[in-house]
Amino acid sequence: MSNYHIKHLEEYYQVYRKSIRCPEHFWEEIAEEHFMWQKKWNNVLSWDFSKPEIKWFEGAKLNITENCIDRHLATRGNKTAILFEPNNPSELAEHITYKQLSERVNRFANVLKQEGIKKGDRVCIYLPMIPELAISVLACARIGAIHSVVFAGFSATALSTRINDSDCKMVITSDGSYRGPKTIDLKGIVDEALESCSGVNSVLVAKRIHSGINMQNGRDKWLQPLLDEASIDCKAEIMDAEDPLFILYTSGSTGKPKGMVHTTAGYMVYTAYTFKNVFQYKEDDIYWCTADIGWITGHSYIVYGPLANGATTVMFEGVPSYPDYGRFWEIVEKHKINQFYTAPTAIRALAKQGLEVVEKHDLSSLKVLGSVGEPINEEAWHWYNDNIGKKQSPIVDTWWQTETGGIMITPIPFVTPTKPTYATLPFIGIQPTLMDENGNEIKGNQVSGRLCVKFPWPSIARTIWGNHKRYKDTYFSAYENKYFTGDGALRDEVGYYRITGRVDDVIIVSGHNLGTAPIEDAVNEHPAVAESAIVGFPHDVKGNALYGYVILKDVGETRDHNNLRKEINQIITEHIGPIAKLDKIQFTEGLPKTRSGKIMRRILRKIAHNDISNLGDTSTLLNPEVVQSIIDGKKNADNTNW
Ligand code: WT7
């Protein structure tokens, strides 16, 4: 019997055991029964974490868009595939059926071909949350081009770094975007980025805000006239199971962003299977994930996972606060949303607004609530459970990463009893483990350690674009023969997992994964700055906010410190984007360093947290006296309002 849809706890344990005992057999059955293949595989899995090399369904031939679109046409042609809800609530929502999606993706795919894009070429997509974003992603997949979506909140510098890292030939963008009451000049940002990207020879521009933008002759083309001319038929490129499907950048604790490479067959199978079970999706449900397609959540659980199941997936262009803080709930009522998937930072921001904006709306369509991106604190969990789910809709606290491609630790709603702040149990096929600092596995329950995974799953990223060594060093070197997640976790008395947070120099701010090193590099660009160190500190809406310790070159610097703070944040905005701005900046004369010159961030973190009673061992510091001076100087960061 097929194990595609898990319906009760007994079944979960049974299927879980089977998936662990014989993973190849288990995934083969799922792949065989629920997807469309041009040719089946010769081998289900081969892997070696020491290289690392992981291959799923080797020898198989397929195209993911045939699975996400074509195979639904006979039975679901007139069903809504994508339901687009615009930024402005008085603009009409758009229902794109599977048939229309097929035509639009094929037209777009033909335009890409006509513009010289071939299988294996990289295409950068820098678009707001409008239908063209999902359609261009699928159009790339249709012809075997590798898409690299860059979140349209990133700056020109961040965009050009990503374009150059993977040698994109083309950029797909729009004239601009709406963000609540504001408009953003996306094309202007692209123009600036492309000044340093010599490999891009064509830019396709969608019209969204009808602003008067500059079109560069020979390089820039309006998208719509090309689409109008293109045919609605485009044969799907036949892909190998392990051909790259996309690159998606994520921040690391050091250096430049990592272009995580996801491949075709395993990614498809795993995102589809998790979507079906984690959201208990039923045929006529309307599913809404509020993430942006610029992040992995949007790739896996707005586009590929839902469409592979023939679902109706909502794309929302706007923000939760526009025209007021009731917007999410208004949309839930308007489209009768059944599954709602969002981030803790949004829940906390909305909880602050009081219940009036919630109670105005009928939320009775909701069946399942999801949370992703960072640990959900107890208060936010209860607010979500009580006021949005009315204690009737289970919360799935889903733990996963850009690198994992799909959800890894999660309750299955109506199957796994939930527990506030716990991501609960591993999903089918996932073998998590906790490691101690000496590299030993921690057995038993009621323990905590570093979260690793012992065995490959189908959607694990296969490499970092252009840097396989970094892939190995980052994920497979800390513990032998294990994938290291970078997170700490604890396991309770019944084996439920709770993710406690990052154990490296990545800080999650409003659900965005930010590495400290690139932000420090940006701060150090300021001509007055000699050195800087950035740590996180708790923030009631963002989860964490950033605290910067900055050493100025000239100790007698007389310039207004608040101006310097603004200038530093301006540089961060230009280099990375506004999401990486510092909430607090403390000017200091020194930073605590070990004898080998490494900044002791543990101490800086404690000071930023106001937790100075026990700073731990400072005896290995080269300059222990600096610690007291930083504590004394902290008020200059706390008391300022800028
Ligand atoms: C990091 C990955 C997965 C898509 C969005 C983020 C943190 C994610 C949870 C959760 C606690 C979580 C982890 C992880 N994280 N989900 N449910 N509970 N922490 O993807 O940007 O690659 O970030 O987000 O620290 O390592 P990402």
mmCIF file of C-alpha atoms in Angstrom, residues 117-458:
data_model
loop_
_atom_site.group_PDB
_atom_site.id
_atom_site.type_symbol
_atom_site.label_atom_id
_atom_site.label_comp_id
_atom_site.label_asym_id
_atom_site.label_seq_id
_atom_site.Cartn_x
_atom_site.Cartn_y
_atom_site.Cartn_z
ATOM 1 C CA ILE A 117 18.998 30.631 -22.911
ATOM 2 C CA LYS A 118 19.842 26.936 -23.002
ATOM 3 C CA LYS A 119 19.889 23.996 -20.626
ATOM 4 C CA GLY A 120 22.392 24.587 -17.822
ATOM 5 C CA ASP A 121 22.551 28.397 -18.256
ATOM 6 C CA ARG A 122 21.986 30.422 -15.103
ATOM 7 C CA VAL A 123 19.183 32.956 -15.046
ATOM 8 C CA CYS A 124 18.846 35.457 -12.224
ATOM 9 C CA ILE A 125 15.287 36.323 -11.228
ATOM 10 C CA TYR A 126 14.848 39.566 -9.284
ATOM 11 C CA LEU A 127 11.110 40.102 -9.107
ATOM 12 C CA PRO A 128 8.465 41.063 -6.562
ATOM 13 C CA MET A 129 5.741 38.591 -5.563
ATOM 14 C CA ILE A 130 3.771 38.811 -8.808
ATOM 15 C CA PRO A 131 2.710 35.838 -10.960
ATOM 16 C CA GLU A 132 5.666 36.384 -13.329
ATOM 17 C CA LEU A 133 7.954 35.318 -10.483
ATOM 18 C CA ALA A 134 6.474 31.821 -10.170
ATOM 19 C CA ILE A 135 6.027 31.608 -13.930
ATOM 20 C CA SER A 136 9.628 32.537 -14.699
ATOM 21 C CA VAL A 137 10.892 30.001 -12.158
ATOM 22 C CA LEU A 138 8.838 27.295 -13.873
ATOM 23 C CA ALA A 139 9.832 28.522 -17.337
ATOM 24 C CA CYS A 140 13.503 28.073 -16.451
ATOM 25 C CA ALA A 141 12.778 24.586 -15.163
ATOM 26 C CA ARG A 142 10.864 23.829 -18.344
ATOM 27 C CA ILE A 143 13.942 24.356 -20.519
ATOM 28 C CA GLY A 144 16.511 23.146 -17.995
ATOM 29 C CA ALA A 145 17.957 26.578 -17.214
ATOM 30 C CA ILE A 146 19.123 26.929 -13.609
ATOM 31 C CA HIS A 147 17.212 29.671 -11.829
ATOM 32 C CA SER A 148 18.794 31.812 -9.165
ATOM 33 C CA VAL A 149 16.089 33.852 -7.490
ATOM 34 C CA VAL A 150 17.392 36.817 -5.519
ATOM 35 C CA PHE A 151 14.967 38.284 -2.981
ATOM 36 C CA ALA A 152 13.892 41.687 -4.312
ATOM 37 C CA GLY A 153 14.727 43.369 -1.000
ATOM 38 C CA PHE A 154 18.450 42.848 -1.550
ATOM 39 C CA SER A 155 20.617 45.804 -2.572
ATOM 40 C CA ALA A 156 22.430 46.328 -5.887
ATOM 41 C CA THR A 157 25.731 45.150 -4.393
ATOM 42 C CA ALA A 158 24.179 41.987 -2.972
ATOM 43 C CA LEU A 159 22.481 41.351 -6.304
ATOM 44 C CA SER A 160 25.635 41.786 -8.371
ATOM 45 C CA THR A 161 27.631 39.513 -6.056
ATOM 46 C CA ARG A 162 25.047 36.774 -6.599
ATOM 47 C CA ILE A 163 24.806 37.323 -10.367
ATOM 48 C CA ASN A 164 28.584 37.118 -10.746
ATOM 49 C CA ASP A 165 29.091 34.180 -8.408
ATOM 50 C CA SER A 166 27.016 31.932 -10.641
ATOM 51 C CA ASP A 167 27.713 33.685 -13.977
ATOM 52 C CA CYS A 168 24.112 34.439 -14.810
ATOM 53 C CA LYS A 169 23.515 35.327 -18.456
ATOM 54 C CA MET A 170 20.160 36.959 -17.986
ATOM 55 C CA VAL A 171 18.227 38.918 -15.368
ATOM 56 C CA ILE A 172 14.438 38.884 -15.173
ATOM 57 C CA THR A 173 13.028 41.854 -13.269
ATOM 58 C CA SER A 174 10.202 44.405 -13.256
ATOM 59 C CA ASP A 175 9.985 48.157 -13.592
ATOM 60 C CA GLY A 176 9.343 48.324 -9.879
ATOM 61 C CA SER A 177 7.419 46.822 -7.016
ATOM 62 C CA TYR A 178 4.732 47.748 -4.540
ATOM 63 C CA ARG A 179 5.419 47.389 -0.887
ATOM 64 C CA GLY A 180 2.456 48.569 1.158
ATOM 65 C CA PRO A 181 2.066 52.298 0.475
ATOM 66 C CA LYS A 182 5.503 52.542 -1.150
ATOM 67 C CA THR A 183 6.956 51.712 -4.533
ATOM 68 C CA ILE A 184 10.476 50.434 -5.054
ATOM 69 C CA ASP A 185 12.594 51.120 -8.127
ATOM 70 C CA LEU A 186 13.705 47.558 -8.865
ATOM 71 C CA LYS A 187 14.922 48.280 -12.385
ATOM 72 C CA GLY A 188 17.128 51.077 -11.031
ATOM 73 C CA ILE A 189 18.691 48.595 -8.603
ATOM 74 C CA VAL A 190 19.270 46.119 -11.444
ATOM 75 C CA ASP A 191 20.874 48.839 -13.599
ATOM 76 C CA GLU A 192 23.249 49.697 -10.783
ATOM 77 C CA ALA A 193 24.077 46.040 -10.128
ATOM 78 C CA LEU A 194 24.755 45.339 -13.787
ATOM 79 C CA GLU A 195 27.447 48.008 -13.913
ATOM 80 C CA SER A 196 29.630 45.334 -12.359
ATOM 81 C CA CYS A 197 28.235 42.254 -14.121
ATOM 82 C CA SER A 198 29.793 41.869 -17.530
ATOM 83 C CA GLY A 199 28.321 38.414 -18.143
ATOM 84 C CA VAL A 200 24.703 39.576 -18.370
ATOM 85 C CA ASN A 201 23.646 40.370 -21.895
ATOM 86 C CA SER A 202 19.910 40.404 -21.594
ATOM 87 C CA VAL A 203 17.354 41.790 -19.152
ATOM 88 C CA LEU A 204 13.649 40.999 -19.397
ATOM 89 C CA VAL A 205 11.400 43.533 -17.707
ATOM 90 C CA ALA A 206 7.857 42.901 -16.499
ATOM 91 C CA LYS A 207 5.609 45.916 -16.135
ATOM 92 C CA ARG A 208 4.119 46.271 -12.693
ATOM 93 C CA ILE A 209 4.112 49.843 -11.400
ATOM 94 C CA HIS A 210 4.209 51.642 -14.781
ATOM 95 C CA SER A 211 7.033 53.934 -13.750
ATOM 96 C CA GLY A 212 9.108 55.688 -16.369
ATOM 97 C CA ILE A 213 12.252 53.604 -16.288
ATOM 98 C CA ASN A 214 15.352 53.617 -18.380
ATOM 99 C CA MET A 215 15.650 50.776 -20.930
ATOM 100 C CA GLN A 216 19.138 50.070 -22.184
ATOM 101 C CA ASN A 217 19.175 49.525 -25.890
ATOM 102 C CA GLY A 218 20.158 46.041 -26.971
ATOM 103 C CA ARG A 219 20.135 44.728 -23.416
ATOM 104 C CA ASP A 220 16.701 45.423 -21.932
ATOM 105 C CA LYS A 221 13.398 44.175 -23.327
ATOM 106 C CA TRP A 222 9.823 44.469 -22.157
ATOM 107 C CA LEU A 223 8.524 41.036 -21.356
ATOM 108 C CA GLN A 224 4.886 41.290 -22.355
ATOM 109 C CA PRO A 225 5.253 41.891 -26.112
ATOM 110 C CA LEU A 226 7.631 38.921 -26.300
ATOM 111 C CA LEU A 227 5.171 36.714 -24.417
ATOM 112 C CA ASP A 228 2.317 37.818 -26.658
ATOM 113 C CA GLU A 229 4.242 36.628 -29.687
ATOM 114 C CA ALA A 230 5.392 33.328 -28.218
ATOM 115 C CA SER A 231 3.768 29.940 -28.703
ATOM 116 C CA ILE A 232 1.835 28.250 -25.899
ATOM 117 C CA ASP A 233 3.613 24.986 -26.607
ATOM 118 C CA CYS A 234 7.091 24.291 -25.408
ATOM 119 C CA LYS A 235 8.344 20.769 -25.116
ATOM 120 C CA ALA A 236 9.827 20.099 -21.715
ATOM 121 C CA GLU A 237 13.587 19.541 -21.685
ATOM 122 C CA ILE A 238 14.339 16.035 -20.483
ATOM 123 C CA MET A 239 16.490 16.343 -17.386
ATOM 124 C CA ASP A 240 18.626 13.871 -15.517
ATOM 125 C CA ALA A 241 17.603 13.258 -11.923
ATOM 126 C CA GLU A 242 20.767 14.951 -10.668
ATOM 127 C CA ASP A 243 20.778 17.919 -13.059
ATOM 128 C CA PRO A 244 20.733 21.183 -11.090
ATOM 129 C CA LEU A 245 17.276 22.719 -10.802
ATOM 130 C CA PHE A 246 18.236 25.913 -9.034
ATOM 131 C CA ILE A 247 20.760 27.860 -7.021
ATOM 132 C CA LEU A 248 19.634 29.774 -3.963
ATOM 133 C CA TYR A 249 21.971 31.902 -1.909
ATOM 134 C CA THR A 250 22.106 31.748 1.857
ATOM 135 C CA SER A 251 24.342 33.603 4.280
ATOM 136 C CA GLY A 252 27.248 31.880 5.892
ATOM 137 C CA SER A 253 29.066 32.720 9.065
ATOM 138 C CA THR A 254 32.050 33.776 7.003
ATOM 139 C CA GLY A 255 32.685 35.300 3.627
ATOM 140 C CA LYS A 256 30.401 35.605 0.686
ATOM 141 C CA PRO A 257 26.941 34.047 0.390
ATOM 142 C CA LYS A 258 26.746 30.358 -0.416
ATOM 143 C CA GLY A 259 24.956 29.364 -3.613
ATOM 144 C CA MET A 260 23.214 26.193 -2.523
ATOM 145 C CA VAL A 261 22.594 23.874 -5.451
ATOM 146 C CA HIS A 262 19.439 21.776 -5.518
ATOM 147 C CA THR A 263 18.906 19.073 -8.098
ATOM 148 C CA THR A 264 15.803 17.811 -9.813
ATOM 149 C CA ALA A 265 14.310 14.442 -8.871
ATOM 150 C CA GLY A 266 15.026 14.161 -5.152
ATOM 151 C CA TYR A 267 13.983 17.746 -4.539
ATOM 152 C CA MET A 268 10.708 17.181 -6.353
ATOM 153 C CA VAL A 269 9.868 13.962 -4.519
ATOM 154 C CA TYR A 270 10.682 15.299 -1.084
ATOM 155 C CA THR A 271 8.992 18.714 -1.357
ATOM 156 C CA ALA A 272 5.845 17.131 -2.784
ATOM 157 C CA TYR A 273 5.665 14.419 -0.134
ATOM 158 C CA THR A 274 6.301 16.787 2.774
ATOM 159 C CA PHE A 275 3.781 19.315 1.431
ATOM 160 C CA LYS A 276 1.050 16.700 1.270
ATOM 161 C CA ASN A 277 1.609 15.465 4.808
ATOM 162 C CA VAL A 278 2.764 18.491 6.762
ATOM 163 C CA PHE A 279 -0.218 20.511 5.575
ATOM 164 C CA GLN A 280 -2.601 17.559 5.207
ATOM 165 C CA TYR A 281 -3.562 19.047 1.880
ATOM 166 C CA LYS A 282 -6.896 17.827 0.437
ATOM 167 C CA GLU A 283 -8.036 18.334 -3.138
ATOM 168 C CA ASP A 284 -10.149 21.465 -2.777
ATOM 169 C CA ASP A 285 -8.133 23.211 -0.097
ATOM 170 C CA ILE A 286 -6.747 26.713 -0.557
ATOM 171 C CA TYR A 287 -3.222 26.895 0.802
ATOM 172 C CA TRP A 288 -1.331 30.076 1.639
ATOM 173 C CA CYS A 289 2.309 30.463 2.555
ATOM 174 C CA THR A 290 3.172 34.121 3.256
ATOM 175 C CA ALA A 291 6.890 33.781 2.491
ATOM 176 C CA ASP A 292 8.549 35.373 -0.509
ATOM 177 C CA ILE A 293 9.642 33.100 -3.369
ATOM 178 C CA GLY A 294 13.061 34.724 -2.898
ATOM 179 C CA TRP A 295 13.590 32.337 0.037
ATOM 180 C CA ILE A 296 13.646 28.539 0.103
ATOM 181 C CA THR A 297 10.245 28.473 1.829
ATOM 182 C CA GLY A 298 8.734 30.039 -1.264
ATOM 183 C CA HIS A 299 10.572 27.741 -3.686
ATOM 184 C CA SER A 300 9.544 24.560 -1.900
ATOM 185 C CA TYR A 301 6.181 25.472 -0.393
ATOM 186 C CA ILE A 302 4.682 28.110 -2.676
ATOM 187 C CA VAL A 303 5.852 26.780 -6.010
ATOM 188 C CA TYR A 304 7.152 23.233 -6.319
ATOM 189 C CA GLY A 305 5.603 21.279 -3.410
ATOM 190 C CA PRO A 306 2.044 22.582 -3.813
ATOM 191 C CA LEU A 307 2.003 22.456 -7.623
ATOM 192 C CA ALA A 308 3.392 18.917 -7.662
ATOM 193 C CA ASN A 309 0.280 17.989 -5.653
ATOM 194 C CA GLY A 310 -2.100 19.870 -7.936
ATOM 195 C CA ALA A 311 -2.879 22.297 -5.117
ATOM 196 C CA THR A 312 -4.151 25.867 -5.146
ATOM 197 C CA THR A 313 -1.331 28.033 -3.835
ATOM 198 C CA VAL A 314 -1.755 31.692 -2.898
ATOM 199 C CA MET A 315 0.844 34.316 -3.790
ATOM 200 C CA PHE A 316 0.554 37.540 -1.805
ATOM 201 C CA GLU A 317 2.301 40.613 -3.124
ATOM 202 C CA GLY A 318 1.902 42.861 -0.086
ATOM 203 C CA VAL A 319 2.878 43.193 3.552
ATOM 204 C CA PRO A 320 0.958 42.263 6.723
ATOM 205 C CA SER A 321 0.536 45.898 7.794
ATOM 206 C CA TYR A 322 -1.075 47.371 4.681
ATOM 207 C CA PRO A 323 -3.589 48.893 4.480
ATOM 208 C CA ASP A 324 -3.765 47.842 8.142
ATOM 209 C CA TYR A 325 -2.678 45.042 10.444
ATOM 210 C CA GLY A 326 -5.784 43.037 9.620
ATOM 211 C CA ARG A 327 -4.634 42.284 6.069
ATOM 212 C CA PHE A 328 -3.617 38.659 6.637
ATOM 213 C CA TRP A 329 -6.925 37.886 8.328
ATOM 214 C CA GLU A 330 -8.868 39.703 5.654
ATOM 215 C CA ILE A 331 -7.178 37.502 3.033
ATOM 216 C CA VAL A 332 -7.859 34.348 5.046
ATOM 217 C CA GLU A 333 -11.546 35.258 5.101
ATOM 218 C CA LYS A 334 -11.698 36.424 1.486
ATOM 219 C CA HIS A 335 -10.116 33.321 -0.045
ATOM 220 C CA LYS A 336 -11.261 30.885 2.658
ATOM 221 C CA ILE A 337 -7.718 29.790 3.371
ATOM 222 C CA ASN A 338 -7.408 26.260 4.781
ATOM 223 C CA GLN A 339 -3.686 26.073 5.502
ATOM 224 C CA PHE A 340 -1.783 29.158 6.575
ATOM 225 C CA TYR A 341 2.022 29.102 6.841
ATOM 226 C CA THR A 342 3.973 32.069 8.204
ATOM 227 C CA ALA A 343 6.957 33.132 10.336
ATOM 228 C CA PRO A 344 7.180 33.793 14.091
ATOM 229 C CA THR A 345 8.308 37.364 13.482
ATOM 230 C CA ALA A 346 5.041 38.082 11.638
ATOM 231 C CA ILE A 347 3.031 36.414 14.400
ATOM 232 C CA ARG A 348 4.732 38.556 17.061
ATOM 233 C CA ALA A 349 4.215 41.752 15.090
ATOM 234 C CA LEU A 350 0.530 40.961 14.581
ATOM 235 C CA ALA A 351 0.002 39.886 18.186
ATOM 236 C CA LYS A 352 1.110 43.363 19.251
ATOM 237 C CA GLN A 353 -1.783 44.931 17.369
ATOM 238 C CA GLY A 354 -4.488 43.638 19.640
ATOM 239 C CA LEU A 355 -7.404 41.385 18.821
ATOM 240 C CA GLU A 356 -9.786 43.840 17.239
ATOM 241 C CA VAL A 357 -8.303 43.423 13.750
ATOM 242 C CA VAL A 358 -8.442 39.647 14.137
ATOM 243 C CA GLU A 359 -11.966 39.393 15.464
ATOM 244 C CA LYS A 360 -13.431 41.355 12.572
ATOM 245 C CA HIS A 361 -12.709 38.413 10.298
ATOM 246 C CA ASP A 362 -14.146 34.961 9.871
ATOM 247 C CA LEU A 363 -11.211 32.586 10.191
ATOM 248 C CA SER A 364 -13.295 29.423 10.371
ATOM 249 C CA SER A 365 -11.897 28.032 7.112
ATOM 250 C CA LEU A 366 -8.487 27.458 8.736
ATOM 251 C CA LYS A 367 -7.518 23.862 9.420
ATOM 252 C CA VAL A 368 -3.735 23.916 9.785
ATOM 253 C CA LEU A 369 -1.345 26.669 10.911
ATOM 254 C CA GLY A 370 2.356 26.618 10.150
ATOM 255 C CA SER A 371 5.430 28.352 11.500
ATOM 256 C CA VAL A 372 8.912 28.485 9.998
ATOM 257 C CA GLY A 373 12.196 30.341 10.020
ATOM 258 C CA GLU A 374 13.205 30.611 13.656
ATOM 259 C CA PRO A 375 12.206 29.213 17.025
ATOM 260 C CA ILE A 376 8.657 30.228 17.919
ATOM 261 C CA ASN A 377 8.511 31.479 21.499
ATOM 262 C CA GLU A 378 5.837 30.233 23.858
ATOM 263 C CA GLU A 379 3.862 33.475 23.957
ATOM 264 C CA ALA A 380 3.629 33.749 20.173
ATOM 265 C CA TRP A 381 2.714 30.060 19.933
ATOM 266 C CA HIS A 382 -0.216 30.511 22.322
ATOM 267 C CA TRP A 383 -1.394 33.701 20.676
ATOM 268 C CA TYR A 384 -1.401 31.937 17.302
ATOM 269 C CA ASN A 385 -3.083 28.852 18.693
ATOM 270 C CA ASP A 386 -5.751 30.695 20.697
ATOM 271 C CA ASN A 387 -6.649 33.594 18.451
ATOM 272 C CA ILE A 388 -5.995 32.404 14.928
ATOM 273 C CA GLY A 389 -6.526 28.667 15.251
ATOM 274 C CA LYS A 390 -9.153 29.039 18.015
ATOM 275 C CA LYS A 391 -7.510 25.950 19.524
ATOM 276 C CA GLN A 392 -8.906 23.893 16.633
ATOM 277 C CA SER A 393 -6.087 24.125 14.097
ATOM 278 C CA PRO A 394 -2.861 22.362 14.993
ATOM 279 C CA ILE A 395 0.333 24.411 14.657
ATOM 280 C CA VAL A 396 3.061 22.768 12.639
ATOM 281 C CA ASP A 397 6.360 24.245 13.826
ATOM 282 C CA THR A 398 8.501 23.192 10.878
ATOM 283 C CA TRP A 399 12.275 23.137 11.254
ATOM 284 C CA TRP A 400 14.395 23.076 8.116
ATOM 285 C CA GLN A 401 16.948 25.084 6.126
ATOM 286 C CA THR A 402 17.810 26.384 2.662
ATOM 287 C CA GLU A 403 20.286 23.511 2.565
ATOM 288 C CA THR A 404 17.750 20.820 3.445
ATOM 289 C CA GLY A 405 15.377 21.809 0.627
ATOM 290 C CA GLY A 406 12.342 20.582 2.549
ATOM 291 C CA ILE A 407 10.834 20.304 6.024
ATOM 292 C CA MET A 408 12.869 18.029 8.344
ATOM 293 C CA ILE A 409 11.424 18.122 11.857
ATOM 294 C CA THR A 410 7.729 18.847 12.250
ATOM 295 C CA PRO A 411 4.484 17.636 13.665
ATOM 296 C CA ILE A 412 2.057 16.107 11.181
ATOM 297 C CA PRO A 413 -1.242 17.851 11.935
ATOM 298 C CA PHE A 414 -3.982 15.702 13.492
ATOM 299 C CA VAL A 415 -1.325 12.989 13.796
ATOM 300 C CA THR A 416 1.458 14.244 16.081
ATOM 301 C CA PRO A 417 0.329 15.834 19.370
ATOM 302 C CA THR A 418 1.864 19.320 19.371
ATOM 303 C CA LYS A 419 3.850 20.925 22.180
ATOM 304 C CA PRO A 420 4.549 24.686 22.274
ATOM 305 C CA THR A 421 8.049 25.634 21.046
ATOM 306 C CA TYR A 422 8.790 22.071 19.911
ATOM 307 C CA ALA A 423 9.246 21.114 16.280
ATOM 308 C CA THR A 424 8.496 17.621 17.671
ATOM 309 C CA LEU A 425 9.421 14.577 15.561
ATOM 310 C CA PRO A 426 11.562 13.924 12.516
ATOM 311 C CA PHE A 427 9.638 13.710 9.289
ATOM 312 C CA ILE A 428 9.510 10.360 7.473
ATOM 313 C CA GLY A 429 12.992 9.382 6.267
ATOM 314 C CA ILE A 430 14.869 11.884 8.430
ATOM 315 C CA GLN A 431 17.451 10.661 10.942
ATOM 316 C CA PRO A 432 18.419 13.531 13.261
ATOM 317 C CA THR A 433 20.928 13.106 16.044
ATOM 318 C CA LEU A 434 22.500 15.262 18.757
ATOM 319 C CA MET A 435 26.272 15.501 19.103
ATOM 320 C CA ASP A 436 28.399 16.598 22.022
ATOM 321 C CA GLU A 437 31.458 18.841 21.803
ATOM 322 C CA ASN A 438 33.786 15.849 21.621
ATOM 323 C CA GLY A 439 32.115 14.513 18.536
ATOM 324 C CA ASN A 440 30.121 11.784 20.230
ATOM 325 C CA GLU A 441 26.499 11.027 19.580
ATOM 326 C CA ILE A 442 24.275 11.762 22.567
ATOM 327 C CA LYS A 443 21.890 8.904 23.068
ATOM 328 C CA GLY A 444 18.710 8.829 25.105
ATOM 329 C CA ASN A 445 16.190 11.516 25.916
ATOM 330 C CA GLN A 446 16.212 14.735 27.947
ATOM 331 C CA VAL A 447 19.509 15.756 26.414
ATOM 332 C CA SER A 448 20.799 18.648 24.362
ATOM 333 C CA GLY A 449 23.531 19.061 21.789
ATOM 334 C CA ARG A 450 24.342 20.042 18.253
ATOM 335 C CA LEU A 451 21.847 18.971 15.671
ATOM 336 C CA CYS A 452 23.124 16.729 12.893
ATOM 337 C CA VAL A 453 21.558 14.359 10.376
ATOM 338 C CA LYS A 454 22.978 10.871 9.919
ATOM 339 C CA PHE A 455 21.574 9.795 6.592
ATOM 340 C CA PRO A 456 20.808 11.581 3.310
ATOM 341 C CA TRP A 457 17.282 12.569 2.348
ATOM 342 C CA PRO A 458 16.201 13.257 -1.226
#
